[in-house]
PDB file of C-alpha atoms and ligand atoms in Angstrom:
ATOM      1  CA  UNK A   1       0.486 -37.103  -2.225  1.00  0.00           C
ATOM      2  CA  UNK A   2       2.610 -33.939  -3.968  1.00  0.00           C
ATOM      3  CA  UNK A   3       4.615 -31.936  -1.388  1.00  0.00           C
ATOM      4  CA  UNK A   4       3.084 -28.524   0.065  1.00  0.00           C
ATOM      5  CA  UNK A   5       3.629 -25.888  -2.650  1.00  0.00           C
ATOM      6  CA  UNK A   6       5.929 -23.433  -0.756  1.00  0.00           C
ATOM      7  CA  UNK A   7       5.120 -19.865  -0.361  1.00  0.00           C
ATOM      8  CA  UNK A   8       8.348 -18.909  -2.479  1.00  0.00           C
ATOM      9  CA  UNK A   9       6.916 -21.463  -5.356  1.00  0.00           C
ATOM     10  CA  UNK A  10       3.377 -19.872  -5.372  1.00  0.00           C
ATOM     11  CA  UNK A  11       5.523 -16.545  -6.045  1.00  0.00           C
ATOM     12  CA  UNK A  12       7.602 -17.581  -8.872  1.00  0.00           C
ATOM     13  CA  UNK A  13       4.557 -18.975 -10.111  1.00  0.00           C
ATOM     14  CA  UNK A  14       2.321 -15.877  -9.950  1.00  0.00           C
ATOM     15  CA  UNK A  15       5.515 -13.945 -11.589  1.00  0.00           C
ATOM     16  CA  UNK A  16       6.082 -16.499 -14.586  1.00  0.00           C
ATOM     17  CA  UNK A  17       2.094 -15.661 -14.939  1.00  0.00           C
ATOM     18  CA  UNK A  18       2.852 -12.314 -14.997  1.00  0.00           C
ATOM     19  CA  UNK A  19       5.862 -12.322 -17.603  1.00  0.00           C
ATOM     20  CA  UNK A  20       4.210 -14.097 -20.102  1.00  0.00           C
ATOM     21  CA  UNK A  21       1.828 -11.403 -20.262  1.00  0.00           C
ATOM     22  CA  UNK A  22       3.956  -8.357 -19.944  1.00  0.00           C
ATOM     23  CA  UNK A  23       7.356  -8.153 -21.045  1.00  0.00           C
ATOM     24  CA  UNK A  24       7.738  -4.942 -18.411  1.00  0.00           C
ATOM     25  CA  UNK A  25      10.360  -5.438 -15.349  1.00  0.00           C
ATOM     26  CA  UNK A  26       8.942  -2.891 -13.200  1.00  0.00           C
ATOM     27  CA  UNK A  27      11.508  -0.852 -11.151  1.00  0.00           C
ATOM     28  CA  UNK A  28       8.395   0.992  -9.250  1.00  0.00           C
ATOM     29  CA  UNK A  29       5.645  -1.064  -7.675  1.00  0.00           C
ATOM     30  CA  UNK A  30       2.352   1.062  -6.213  1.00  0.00           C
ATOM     31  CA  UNK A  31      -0.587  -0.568  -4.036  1.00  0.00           C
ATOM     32  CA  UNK A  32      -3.528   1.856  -4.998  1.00  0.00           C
ATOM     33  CA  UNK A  33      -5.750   1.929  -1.748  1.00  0.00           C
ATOM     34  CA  UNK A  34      -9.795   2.254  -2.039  1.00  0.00           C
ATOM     35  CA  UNK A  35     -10.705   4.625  -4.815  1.00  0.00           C
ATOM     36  CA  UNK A  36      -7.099   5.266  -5.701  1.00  0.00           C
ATOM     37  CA  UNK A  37      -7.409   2.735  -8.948  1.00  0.00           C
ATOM     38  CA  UNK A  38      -7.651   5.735 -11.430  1.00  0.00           C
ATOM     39  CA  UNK A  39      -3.812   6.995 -10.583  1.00  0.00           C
ATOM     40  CA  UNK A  40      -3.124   4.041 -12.785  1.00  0.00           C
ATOM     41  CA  UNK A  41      -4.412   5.484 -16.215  1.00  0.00           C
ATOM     42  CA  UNK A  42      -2.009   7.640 -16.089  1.00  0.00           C
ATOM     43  CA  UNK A  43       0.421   4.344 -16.972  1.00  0.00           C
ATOM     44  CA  UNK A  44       1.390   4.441 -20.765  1.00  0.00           C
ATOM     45  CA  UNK A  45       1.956   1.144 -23.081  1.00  0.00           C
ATOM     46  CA  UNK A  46      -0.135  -0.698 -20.335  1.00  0.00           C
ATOM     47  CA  UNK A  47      -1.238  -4.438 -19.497  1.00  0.00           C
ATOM     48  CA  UNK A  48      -4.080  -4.938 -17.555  1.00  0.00           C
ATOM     49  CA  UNK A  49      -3.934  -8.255 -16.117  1.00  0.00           C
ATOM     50  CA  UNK A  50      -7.056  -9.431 -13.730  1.00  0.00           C
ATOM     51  CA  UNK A  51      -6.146 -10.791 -10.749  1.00  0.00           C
ATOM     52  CA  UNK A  52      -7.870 -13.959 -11.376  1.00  0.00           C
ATOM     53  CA  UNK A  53      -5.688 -14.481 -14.087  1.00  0.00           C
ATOM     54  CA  UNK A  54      -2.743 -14.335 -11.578  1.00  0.00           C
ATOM     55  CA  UNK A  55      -2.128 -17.857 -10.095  1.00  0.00           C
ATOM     56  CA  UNK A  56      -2.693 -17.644  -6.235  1.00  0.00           C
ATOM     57  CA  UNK A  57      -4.445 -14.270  -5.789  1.00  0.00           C
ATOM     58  CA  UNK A  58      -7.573 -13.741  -4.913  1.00  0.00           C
ATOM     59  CA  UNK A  59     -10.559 -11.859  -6.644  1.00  0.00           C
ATOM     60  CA  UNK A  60     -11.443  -8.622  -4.498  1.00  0.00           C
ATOM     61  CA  UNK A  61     -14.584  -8.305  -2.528  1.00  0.00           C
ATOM     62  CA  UNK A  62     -14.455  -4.675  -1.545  1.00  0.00           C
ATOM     63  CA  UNK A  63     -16.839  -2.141  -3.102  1.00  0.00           C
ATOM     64  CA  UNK A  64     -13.662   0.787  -4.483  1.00  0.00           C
ATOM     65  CA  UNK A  65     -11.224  -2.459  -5.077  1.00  0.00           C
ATOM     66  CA  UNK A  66     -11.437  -3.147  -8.553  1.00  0.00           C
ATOM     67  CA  UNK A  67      -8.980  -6.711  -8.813  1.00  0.00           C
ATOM     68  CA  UNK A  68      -6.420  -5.461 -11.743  1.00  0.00           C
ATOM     69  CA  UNK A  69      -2.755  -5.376 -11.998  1.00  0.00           C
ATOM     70  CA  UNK A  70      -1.635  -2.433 -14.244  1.00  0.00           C
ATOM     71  CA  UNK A  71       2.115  -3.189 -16.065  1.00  0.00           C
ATOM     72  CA  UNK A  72       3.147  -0.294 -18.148  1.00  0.00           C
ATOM     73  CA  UNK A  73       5.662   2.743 -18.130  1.00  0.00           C
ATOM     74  CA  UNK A  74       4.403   5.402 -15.505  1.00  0.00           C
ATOM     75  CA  UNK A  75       6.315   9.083 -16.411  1.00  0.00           C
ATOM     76  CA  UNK A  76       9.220   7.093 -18.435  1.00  0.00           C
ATOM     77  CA  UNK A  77       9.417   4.486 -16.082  1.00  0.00           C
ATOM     78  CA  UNK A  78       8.883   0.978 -15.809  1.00  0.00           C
ATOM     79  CA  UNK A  79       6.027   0.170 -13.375  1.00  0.00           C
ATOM     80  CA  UNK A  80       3.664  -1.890 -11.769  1.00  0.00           C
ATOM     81  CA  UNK A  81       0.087  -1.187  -9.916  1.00  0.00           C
ATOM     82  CA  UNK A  82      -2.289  -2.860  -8.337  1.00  0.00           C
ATOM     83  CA  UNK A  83      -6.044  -1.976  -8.263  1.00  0.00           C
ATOM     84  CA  UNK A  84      -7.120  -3.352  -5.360  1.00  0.00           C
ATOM     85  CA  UNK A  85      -5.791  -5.145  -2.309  1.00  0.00           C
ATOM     86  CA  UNK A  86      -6.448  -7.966   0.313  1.00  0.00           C
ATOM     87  CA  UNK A  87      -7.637  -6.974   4.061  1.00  0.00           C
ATOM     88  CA  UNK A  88      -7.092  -9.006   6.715  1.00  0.00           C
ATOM     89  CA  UNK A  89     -10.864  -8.097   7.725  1.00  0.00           C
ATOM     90  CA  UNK A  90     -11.813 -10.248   4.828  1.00  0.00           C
ATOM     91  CA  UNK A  91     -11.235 -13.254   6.467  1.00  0.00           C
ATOM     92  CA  UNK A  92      -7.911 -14.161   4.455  1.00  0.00           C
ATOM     93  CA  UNK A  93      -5.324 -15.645   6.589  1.00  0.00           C
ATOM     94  CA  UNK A  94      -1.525 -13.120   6.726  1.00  0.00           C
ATOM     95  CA  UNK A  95       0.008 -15.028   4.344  1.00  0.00           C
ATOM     96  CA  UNK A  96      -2.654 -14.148   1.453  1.00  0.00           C
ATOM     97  CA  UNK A  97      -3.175 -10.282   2.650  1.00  0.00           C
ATOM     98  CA  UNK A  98       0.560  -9.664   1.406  1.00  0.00           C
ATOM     99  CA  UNK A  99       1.147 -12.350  -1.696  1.00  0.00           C
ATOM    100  CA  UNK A 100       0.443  -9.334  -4.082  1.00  0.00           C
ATOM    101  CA  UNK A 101       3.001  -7.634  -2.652  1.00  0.00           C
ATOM    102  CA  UNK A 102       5.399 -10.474  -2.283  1.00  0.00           C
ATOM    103  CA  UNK A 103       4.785 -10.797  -5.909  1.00  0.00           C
ATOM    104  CA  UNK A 104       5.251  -7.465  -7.206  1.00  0.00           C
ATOM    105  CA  UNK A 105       8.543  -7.345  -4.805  1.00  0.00           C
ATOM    106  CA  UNK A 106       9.779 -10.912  -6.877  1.00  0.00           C
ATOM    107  CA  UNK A 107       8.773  -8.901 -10.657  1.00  0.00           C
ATOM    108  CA  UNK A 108      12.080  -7.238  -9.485  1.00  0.00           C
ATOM    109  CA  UNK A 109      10.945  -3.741  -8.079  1.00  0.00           C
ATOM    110  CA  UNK A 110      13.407  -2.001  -6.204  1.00  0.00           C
ATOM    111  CA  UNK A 111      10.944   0.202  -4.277  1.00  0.00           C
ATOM    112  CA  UNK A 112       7.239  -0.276  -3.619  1.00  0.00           C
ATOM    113  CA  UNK A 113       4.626   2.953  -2.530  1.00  0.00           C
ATOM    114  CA  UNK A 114       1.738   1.625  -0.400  1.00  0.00           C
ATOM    115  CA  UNK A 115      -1.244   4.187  -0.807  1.00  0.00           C
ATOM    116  CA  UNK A 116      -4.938   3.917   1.338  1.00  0.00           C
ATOM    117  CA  UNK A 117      -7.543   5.641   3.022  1.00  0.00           C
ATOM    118  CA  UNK A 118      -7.568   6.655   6.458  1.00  0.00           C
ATOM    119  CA  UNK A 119      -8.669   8.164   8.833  1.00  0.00           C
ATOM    120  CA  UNK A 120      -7.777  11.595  10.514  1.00  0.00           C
ATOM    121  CA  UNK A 121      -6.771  10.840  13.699  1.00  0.00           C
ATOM    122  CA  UNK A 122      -4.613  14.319  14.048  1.00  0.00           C
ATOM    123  CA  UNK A 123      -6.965  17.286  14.948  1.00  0.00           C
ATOM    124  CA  UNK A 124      -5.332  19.462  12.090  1.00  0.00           C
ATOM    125  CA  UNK A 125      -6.191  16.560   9.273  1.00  0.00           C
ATOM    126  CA  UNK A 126      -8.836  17.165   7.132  1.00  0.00           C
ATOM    127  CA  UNK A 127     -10.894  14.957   3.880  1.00  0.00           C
ATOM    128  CA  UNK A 128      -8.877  14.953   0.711  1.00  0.00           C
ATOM    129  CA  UNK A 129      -5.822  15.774   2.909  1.00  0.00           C
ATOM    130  CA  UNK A 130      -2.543  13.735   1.932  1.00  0.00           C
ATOM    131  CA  UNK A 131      -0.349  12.596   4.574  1.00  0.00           C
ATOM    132  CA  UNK A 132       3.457  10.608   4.145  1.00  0.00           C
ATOM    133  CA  UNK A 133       3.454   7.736   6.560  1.00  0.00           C
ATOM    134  CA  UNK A 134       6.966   8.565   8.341  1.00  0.00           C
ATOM    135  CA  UNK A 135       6.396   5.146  10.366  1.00  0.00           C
ATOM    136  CA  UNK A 136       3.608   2.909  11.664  1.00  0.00           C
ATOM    137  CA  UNK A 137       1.882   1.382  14.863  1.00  0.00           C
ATOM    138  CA  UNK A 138       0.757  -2.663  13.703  1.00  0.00           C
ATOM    139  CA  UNK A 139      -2.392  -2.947  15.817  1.00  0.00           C
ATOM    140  CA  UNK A 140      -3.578  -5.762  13.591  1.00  0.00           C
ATOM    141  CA  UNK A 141      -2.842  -8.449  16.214  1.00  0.00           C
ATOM    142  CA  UNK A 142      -0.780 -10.488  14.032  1.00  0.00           C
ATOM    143  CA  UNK A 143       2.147  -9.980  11.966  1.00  0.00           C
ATOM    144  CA  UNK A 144       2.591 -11.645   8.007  1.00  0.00           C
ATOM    145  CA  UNK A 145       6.257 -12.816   9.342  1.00  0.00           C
ATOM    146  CA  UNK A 146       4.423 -15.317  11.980  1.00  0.00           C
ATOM    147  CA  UNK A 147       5.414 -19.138  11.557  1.00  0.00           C
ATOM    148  CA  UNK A 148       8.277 -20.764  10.343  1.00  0.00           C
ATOM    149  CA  UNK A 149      11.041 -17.993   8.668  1.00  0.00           C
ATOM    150  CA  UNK A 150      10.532 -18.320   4.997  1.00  0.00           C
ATOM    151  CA  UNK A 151      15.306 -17.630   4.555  1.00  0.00           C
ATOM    152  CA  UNK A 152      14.821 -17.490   1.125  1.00  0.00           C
ATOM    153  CA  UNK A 153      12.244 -14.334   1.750  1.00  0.00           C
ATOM    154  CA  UNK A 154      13.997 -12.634   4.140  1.00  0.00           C
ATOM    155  CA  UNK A 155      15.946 -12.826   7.422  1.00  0.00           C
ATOM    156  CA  UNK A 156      13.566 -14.162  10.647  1.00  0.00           C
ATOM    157  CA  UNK A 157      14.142 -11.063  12.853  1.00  0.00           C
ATOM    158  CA  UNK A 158      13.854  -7.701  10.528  1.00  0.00           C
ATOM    159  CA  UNK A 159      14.391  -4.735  11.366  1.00  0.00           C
ATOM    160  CA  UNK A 160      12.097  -2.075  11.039  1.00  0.00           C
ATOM    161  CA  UNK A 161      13.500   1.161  12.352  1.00  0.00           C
ATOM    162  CA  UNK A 162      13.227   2.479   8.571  1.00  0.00           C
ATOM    163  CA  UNK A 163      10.306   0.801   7.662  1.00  0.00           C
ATOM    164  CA  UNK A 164       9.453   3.912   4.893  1.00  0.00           C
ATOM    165  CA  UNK A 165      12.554   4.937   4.000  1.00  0.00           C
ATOM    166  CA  UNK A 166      13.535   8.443   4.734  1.00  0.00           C
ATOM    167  CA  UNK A 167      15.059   8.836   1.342  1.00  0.00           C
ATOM    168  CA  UNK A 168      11.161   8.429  -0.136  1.00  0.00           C
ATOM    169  CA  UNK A 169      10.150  10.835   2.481  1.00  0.00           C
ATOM    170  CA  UNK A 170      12.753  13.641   1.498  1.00  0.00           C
ATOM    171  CA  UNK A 171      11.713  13.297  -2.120  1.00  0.00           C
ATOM    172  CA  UNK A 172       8.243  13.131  -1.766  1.00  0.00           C
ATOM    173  CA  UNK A 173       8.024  16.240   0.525  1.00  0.00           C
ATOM    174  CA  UNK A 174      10.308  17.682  -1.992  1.00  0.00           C
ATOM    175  CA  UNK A 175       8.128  16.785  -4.672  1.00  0.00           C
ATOM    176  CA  UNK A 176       5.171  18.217  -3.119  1.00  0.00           C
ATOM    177  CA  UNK A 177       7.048  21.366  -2.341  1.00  0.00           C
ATOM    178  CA  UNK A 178       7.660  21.651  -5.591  1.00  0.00           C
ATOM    179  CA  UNK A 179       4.460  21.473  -7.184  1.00  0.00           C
ATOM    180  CA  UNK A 180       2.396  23.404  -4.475  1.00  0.00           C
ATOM    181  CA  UNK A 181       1.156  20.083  -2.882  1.00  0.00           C
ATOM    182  CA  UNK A 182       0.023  20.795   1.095  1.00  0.00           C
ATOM    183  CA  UNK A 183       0.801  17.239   2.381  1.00  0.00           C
ATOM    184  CA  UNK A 184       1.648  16.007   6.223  1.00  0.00           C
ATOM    185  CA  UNK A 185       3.722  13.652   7.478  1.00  0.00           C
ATOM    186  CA  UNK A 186       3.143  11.003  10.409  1.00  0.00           C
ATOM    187  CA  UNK A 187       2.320   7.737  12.066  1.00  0.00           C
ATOM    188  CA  UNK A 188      -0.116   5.003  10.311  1.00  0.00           C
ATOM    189  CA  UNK A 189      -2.073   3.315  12.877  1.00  0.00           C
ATOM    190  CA  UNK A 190      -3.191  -0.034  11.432  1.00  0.00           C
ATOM    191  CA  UNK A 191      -6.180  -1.696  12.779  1.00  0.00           C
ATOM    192  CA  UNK A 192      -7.915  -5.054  11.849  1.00  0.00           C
ATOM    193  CA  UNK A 193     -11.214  -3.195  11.246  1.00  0.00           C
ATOM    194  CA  UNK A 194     -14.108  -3.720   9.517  1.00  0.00           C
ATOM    195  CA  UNK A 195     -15.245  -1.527  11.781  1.00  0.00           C
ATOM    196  CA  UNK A 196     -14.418   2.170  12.509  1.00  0.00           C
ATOM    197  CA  UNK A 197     -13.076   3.144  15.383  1.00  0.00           C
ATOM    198  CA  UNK A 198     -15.021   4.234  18.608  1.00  0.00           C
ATOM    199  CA  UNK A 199     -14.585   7.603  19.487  1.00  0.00           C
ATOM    200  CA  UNK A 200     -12.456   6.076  22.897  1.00  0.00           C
ATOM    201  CA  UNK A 201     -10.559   4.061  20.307  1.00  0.00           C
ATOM    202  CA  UNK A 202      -9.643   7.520  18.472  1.00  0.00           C
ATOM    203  CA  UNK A 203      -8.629   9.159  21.897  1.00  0.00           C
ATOM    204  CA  UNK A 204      -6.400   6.372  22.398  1.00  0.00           C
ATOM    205  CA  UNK A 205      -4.452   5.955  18.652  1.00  0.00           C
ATOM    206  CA  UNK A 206      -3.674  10.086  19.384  1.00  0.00           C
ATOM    207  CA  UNK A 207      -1.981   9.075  23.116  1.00  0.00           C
ATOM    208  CA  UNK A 208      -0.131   6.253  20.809  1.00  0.00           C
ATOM    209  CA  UNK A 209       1.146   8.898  18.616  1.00  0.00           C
ATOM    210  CA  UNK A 210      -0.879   8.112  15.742  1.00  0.00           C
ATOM    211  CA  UNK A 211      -1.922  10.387  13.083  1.00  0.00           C
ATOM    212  CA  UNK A 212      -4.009   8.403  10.931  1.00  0.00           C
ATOM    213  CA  UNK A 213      -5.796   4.688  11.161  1.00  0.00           C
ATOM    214  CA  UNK A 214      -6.801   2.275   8.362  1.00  0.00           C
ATOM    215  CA  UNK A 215      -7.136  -1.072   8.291  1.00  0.00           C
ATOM    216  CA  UNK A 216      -4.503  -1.917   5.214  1.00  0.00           C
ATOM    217  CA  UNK A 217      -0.788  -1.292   4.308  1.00  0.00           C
ATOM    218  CA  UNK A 218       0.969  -2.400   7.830  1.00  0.00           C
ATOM    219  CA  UNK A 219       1.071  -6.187   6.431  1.00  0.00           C
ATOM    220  CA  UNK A 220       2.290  -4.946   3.432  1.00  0.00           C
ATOM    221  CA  UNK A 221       5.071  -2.903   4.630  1.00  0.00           C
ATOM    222  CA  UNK A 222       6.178  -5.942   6.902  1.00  0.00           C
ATOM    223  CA  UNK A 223       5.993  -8.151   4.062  1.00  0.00           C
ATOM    224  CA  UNK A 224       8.519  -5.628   1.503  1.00  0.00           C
ATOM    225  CA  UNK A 225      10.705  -4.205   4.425  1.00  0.00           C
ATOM    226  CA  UNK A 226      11.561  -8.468   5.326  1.00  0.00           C
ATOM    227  CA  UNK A 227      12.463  -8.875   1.295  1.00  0.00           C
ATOM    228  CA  UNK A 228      14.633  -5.760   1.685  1.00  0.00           C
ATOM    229  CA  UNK A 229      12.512  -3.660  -0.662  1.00  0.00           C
ATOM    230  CA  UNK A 230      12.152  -0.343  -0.043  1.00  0.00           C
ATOM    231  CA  UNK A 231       8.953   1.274   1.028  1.00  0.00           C
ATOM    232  CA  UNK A 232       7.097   4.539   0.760  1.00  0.00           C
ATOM    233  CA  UNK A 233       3.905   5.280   2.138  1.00  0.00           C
ATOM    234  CA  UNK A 234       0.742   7.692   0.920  1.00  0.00           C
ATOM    235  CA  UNK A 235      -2.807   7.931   3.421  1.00  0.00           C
ATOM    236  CA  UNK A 236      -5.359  10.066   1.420  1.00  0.00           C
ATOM    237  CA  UNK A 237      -7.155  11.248   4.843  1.00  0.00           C
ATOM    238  CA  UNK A 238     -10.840  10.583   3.974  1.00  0.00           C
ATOM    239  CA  UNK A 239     -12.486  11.984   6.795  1.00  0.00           C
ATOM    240  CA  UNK A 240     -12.183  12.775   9.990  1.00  0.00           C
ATOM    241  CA  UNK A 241     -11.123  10.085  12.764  1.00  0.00           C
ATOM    242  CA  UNK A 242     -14.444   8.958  14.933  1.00  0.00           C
ATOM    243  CA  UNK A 243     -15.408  11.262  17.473  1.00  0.00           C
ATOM    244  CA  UNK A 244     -14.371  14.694  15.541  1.00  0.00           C
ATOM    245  CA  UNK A 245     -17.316  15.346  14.039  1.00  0.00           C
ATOM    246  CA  UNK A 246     -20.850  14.752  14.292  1.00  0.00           C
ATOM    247  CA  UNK A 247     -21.363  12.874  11.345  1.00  0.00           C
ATOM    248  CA  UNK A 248     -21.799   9.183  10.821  1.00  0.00           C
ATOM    249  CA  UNK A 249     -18.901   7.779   8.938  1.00  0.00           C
ATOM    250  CA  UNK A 250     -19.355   5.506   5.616  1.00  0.00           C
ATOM    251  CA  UNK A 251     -17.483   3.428   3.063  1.00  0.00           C
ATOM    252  CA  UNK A 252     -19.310   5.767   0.276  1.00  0.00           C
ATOM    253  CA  UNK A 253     -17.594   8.745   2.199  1.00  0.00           C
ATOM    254  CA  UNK A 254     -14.114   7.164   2.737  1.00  0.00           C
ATOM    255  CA  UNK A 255     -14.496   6.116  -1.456  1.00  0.00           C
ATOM    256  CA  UNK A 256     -16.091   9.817  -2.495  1.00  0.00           C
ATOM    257  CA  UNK A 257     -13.399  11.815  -0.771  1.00  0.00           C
ATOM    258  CA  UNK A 258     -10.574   9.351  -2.191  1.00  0.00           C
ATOM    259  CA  UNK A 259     -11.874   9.732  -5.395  1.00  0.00           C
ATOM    260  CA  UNK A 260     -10.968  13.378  -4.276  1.00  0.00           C
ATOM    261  CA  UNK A 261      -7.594  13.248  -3.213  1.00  0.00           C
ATOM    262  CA  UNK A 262      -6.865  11.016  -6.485  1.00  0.00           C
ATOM    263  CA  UNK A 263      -6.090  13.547  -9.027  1.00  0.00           C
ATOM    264  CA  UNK A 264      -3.763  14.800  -6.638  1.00  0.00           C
ATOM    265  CA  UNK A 265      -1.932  11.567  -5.530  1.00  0.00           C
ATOM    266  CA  UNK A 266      -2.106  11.299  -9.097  1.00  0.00           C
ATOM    267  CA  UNK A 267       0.229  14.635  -9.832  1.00  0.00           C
ATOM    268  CA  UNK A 268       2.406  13.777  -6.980  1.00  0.00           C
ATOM    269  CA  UNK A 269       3.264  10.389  -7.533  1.00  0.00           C
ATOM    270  CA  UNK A 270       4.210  11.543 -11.444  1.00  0.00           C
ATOM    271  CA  UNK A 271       6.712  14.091 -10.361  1.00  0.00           C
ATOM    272  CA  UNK A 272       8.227  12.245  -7.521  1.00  0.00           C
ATOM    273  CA  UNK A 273       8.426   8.547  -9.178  1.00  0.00           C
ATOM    274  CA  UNK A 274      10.989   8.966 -11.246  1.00  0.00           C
ATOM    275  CA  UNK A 275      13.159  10.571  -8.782  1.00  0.00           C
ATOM    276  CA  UNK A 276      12.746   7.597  -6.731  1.00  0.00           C
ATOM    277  CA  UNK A 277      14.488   5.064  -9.145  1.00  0.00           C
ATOM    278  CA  UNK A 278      18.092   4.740  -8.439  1.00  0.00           C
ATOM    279  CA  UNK A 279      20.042   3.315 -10.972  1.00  0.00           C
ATOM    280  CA  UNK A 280      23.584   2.543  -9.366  1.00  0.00           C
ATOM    281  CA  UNK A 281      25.038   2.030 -12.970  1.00  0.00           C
ATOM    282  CA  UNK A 282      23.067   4.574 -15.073  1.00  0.00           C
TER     283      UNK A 282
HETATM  284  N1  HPA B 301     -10.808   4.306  10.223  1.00  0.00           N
HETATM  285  C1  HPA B 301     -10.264   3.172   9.748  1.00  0.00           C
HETATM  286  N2  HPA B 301     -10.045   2.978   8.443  1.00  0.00           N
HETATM  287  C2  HPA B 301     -10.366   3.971   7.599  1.00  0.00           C
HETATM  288  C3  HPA B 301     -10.935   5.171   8.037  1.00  0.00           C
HETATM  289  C4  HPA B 301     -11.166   5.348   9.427  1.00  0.00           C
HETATM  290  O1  HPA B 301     -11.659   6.397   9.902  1.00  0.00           O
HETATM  291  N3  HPA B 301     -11.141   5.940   6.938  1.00  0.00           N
HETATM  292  C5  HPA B 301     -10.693   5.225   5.869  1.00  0.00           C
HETATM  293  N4  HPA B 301     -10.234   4.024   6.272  1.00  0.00           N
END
C-alpha cells in the first residue's frame, strides 16, 4: 500500500499544476467572496485555470462561487485570485476549506486579501457598505490547525495578535481616503452557518464585539497567518445582521448587494494593491 500523501505533497502538487499553466509568481493573492468574482477581470495577461483542473481542490457548490483561479498582472502586479471558495458548511472537513489558500500561500505570495459577504452586525452598517476586518472572533467550532502540527507549514502554537496586519489596514484606509471610499473598520465574527443568525444570535455577536458575521474567511486567515503570510481582510456588508430589519434575509440578497459593493472593492483593491507589495530589494 503507497504511504498517505501528506498535506505539504498535495500542495506542491496543486502548485506544479498551477506552474505549468501560468508562468506568473504572484506576489498578491485575493479570495473573492460570493459575488465578488468580477473584481478579477480587471486582471490583465490572465490564466483562467478551473479548479478541477487543480489537483486536490474541489469543484464549488455555491450558487455566486464560480470554481476559477485567475493568474495574471492586477494594476502592474503579479497576482493571483480565486473565484470561489470552500465553506466549512459544505460538509468539507478543515483541512480542505483552506487548501486553496495553502496553495496560493506555496505559489509564493507574500500577502493574501480575504474578501466575503457579511452581515451587519453594527447598527451603523448598511448593504453595499465595505468594512476592513481589524481582527476576528472564530466561532466555527474548530480550527484548520487541529491534529498533528504540519512543522514544515508552520509553527504548532501561532500567534495571532496581528492576524490582518495593521500595515494592510493603514494602507487600505489610506487608499480609501484617497479615492473618496466610505469604508469601516472592525471585528469578523465567523460562524459555521448555513444558516443566518437568529435575531438572539445577533444580540449576542454585538456583546462579543463583533461588527460583522459570515460564515467564510476565519479558516483562511488561520491557515496564511500559521505559514507566516500576511493577511488583509475586506466584508462587503450585504445586509443587515438578523433582527434589524423586518425583512427576510436571502442568498439572492447577500449575492445582489455584493454584486453592488463589487465595482467598488473593485476600485479599492486597484489603488491599494500595489502599495501593498514590498519589495525589500527593489
Ligand atoms: N450572516 C452570516 N453570513 C452572511 C450574512 C449574514 O447575515 N450575510 C452574508 N453572509
Amino acid at each position: 500500500m503507497s504511504p498517505k500523501t501528506t498535506i505539504y505533497e498535495k500542495i506542491r502538487q496543486a502548485v506544479e499544476a498551477i506552474g505549468s499553466r501560468s508562468k506568473v509568481t504572484p506576489e498578491i493573492g485575493v479570495i473573492l467572496g460570493s459575488g465578488l468574482g468580477e473584481v478579477a477581470q480587471a486582471c490583465e495577461n490572465s490564466v483562467t485555470i478551473p479548479y478541477t483542473d487543480i489537483p486536490h481542490f474541489h469543484g464549488t457548490s455555491v450558487e455566486g462561487h464560480s470554481g476559477f483561479m485567475v493568474l495574471g498582472t492586477f494594476k502592474g502586479v503579479p497576482s493571483v485570485f480565486l473565484q470561489g471558495r470552500f465553506h466549512y458548511y459544505e460538509g468539507y472537513p478543515m483541512e480542505d476549506v483552506v487548501f486553496p489558500t495553502r496553495t496560493v500561500c506555496g505559489l509564493g505570495v507574500q500577502t493574501l486579501v480575504l474578501t466575503n459577504a457579511a452581515g451587519g452586525v453594527n447598527t451603523r452598517y448598511r448593504p453595499a457598505d465595505l468594512m476592513i476586518i481589524e481582527d476576528h472572533l472564530n466561532l466555527m467550532g474548530d480550527n484548520p490547525l487541529k491534529g498533528p502540527n504540519l512543522a514544515q507549514l508552520g509553527p504548532r502554537f501561532p500567534d495571532l495578535s496581528e492576524a490582518y496586519s495593521k500595515t494592510c489596514i493603514e494602507i487600505i484606509q489610506d487608499t480609501a481616503k484617497s479615492l473618496d471610499i466610505a469604508v469601516h473598520q472592525g471585528v469578523y465574527a465567523g460562524l459555521l452557518g448555513p444558516t443566518y443568525e437568529t435575531p438572539a444570535e445577533v444580540r449576542m455577536l454585538r456583546t462579543l464585539g463583533a461588527d460583522a458575521v459570515g460564515m467564510s474567511t476565519v479558516p483562511e486567515a488561520i491557515a496564511a497567518n500559521h505559514l507566516g503570510v500576511r493577511v488583509a481582510g475586506i466584508s462587503c456588508i450585504t445586509n443587515v445582521a438578523a433582527g434589524l430589519s423586518s425583512q427576510k434575509l436571502t442568498h439572492q440578497e447577500v449575492i445582489d448587494n455584493s454584486r453592488l459593493a463589487a465595482s467598488k472593492l473593485t476600485r479599492l483593491l486597484e489603488a491599494a494593491i500595489p502599495r501593498m507589495v514590498h519589495r525589500p530589494n527593489a
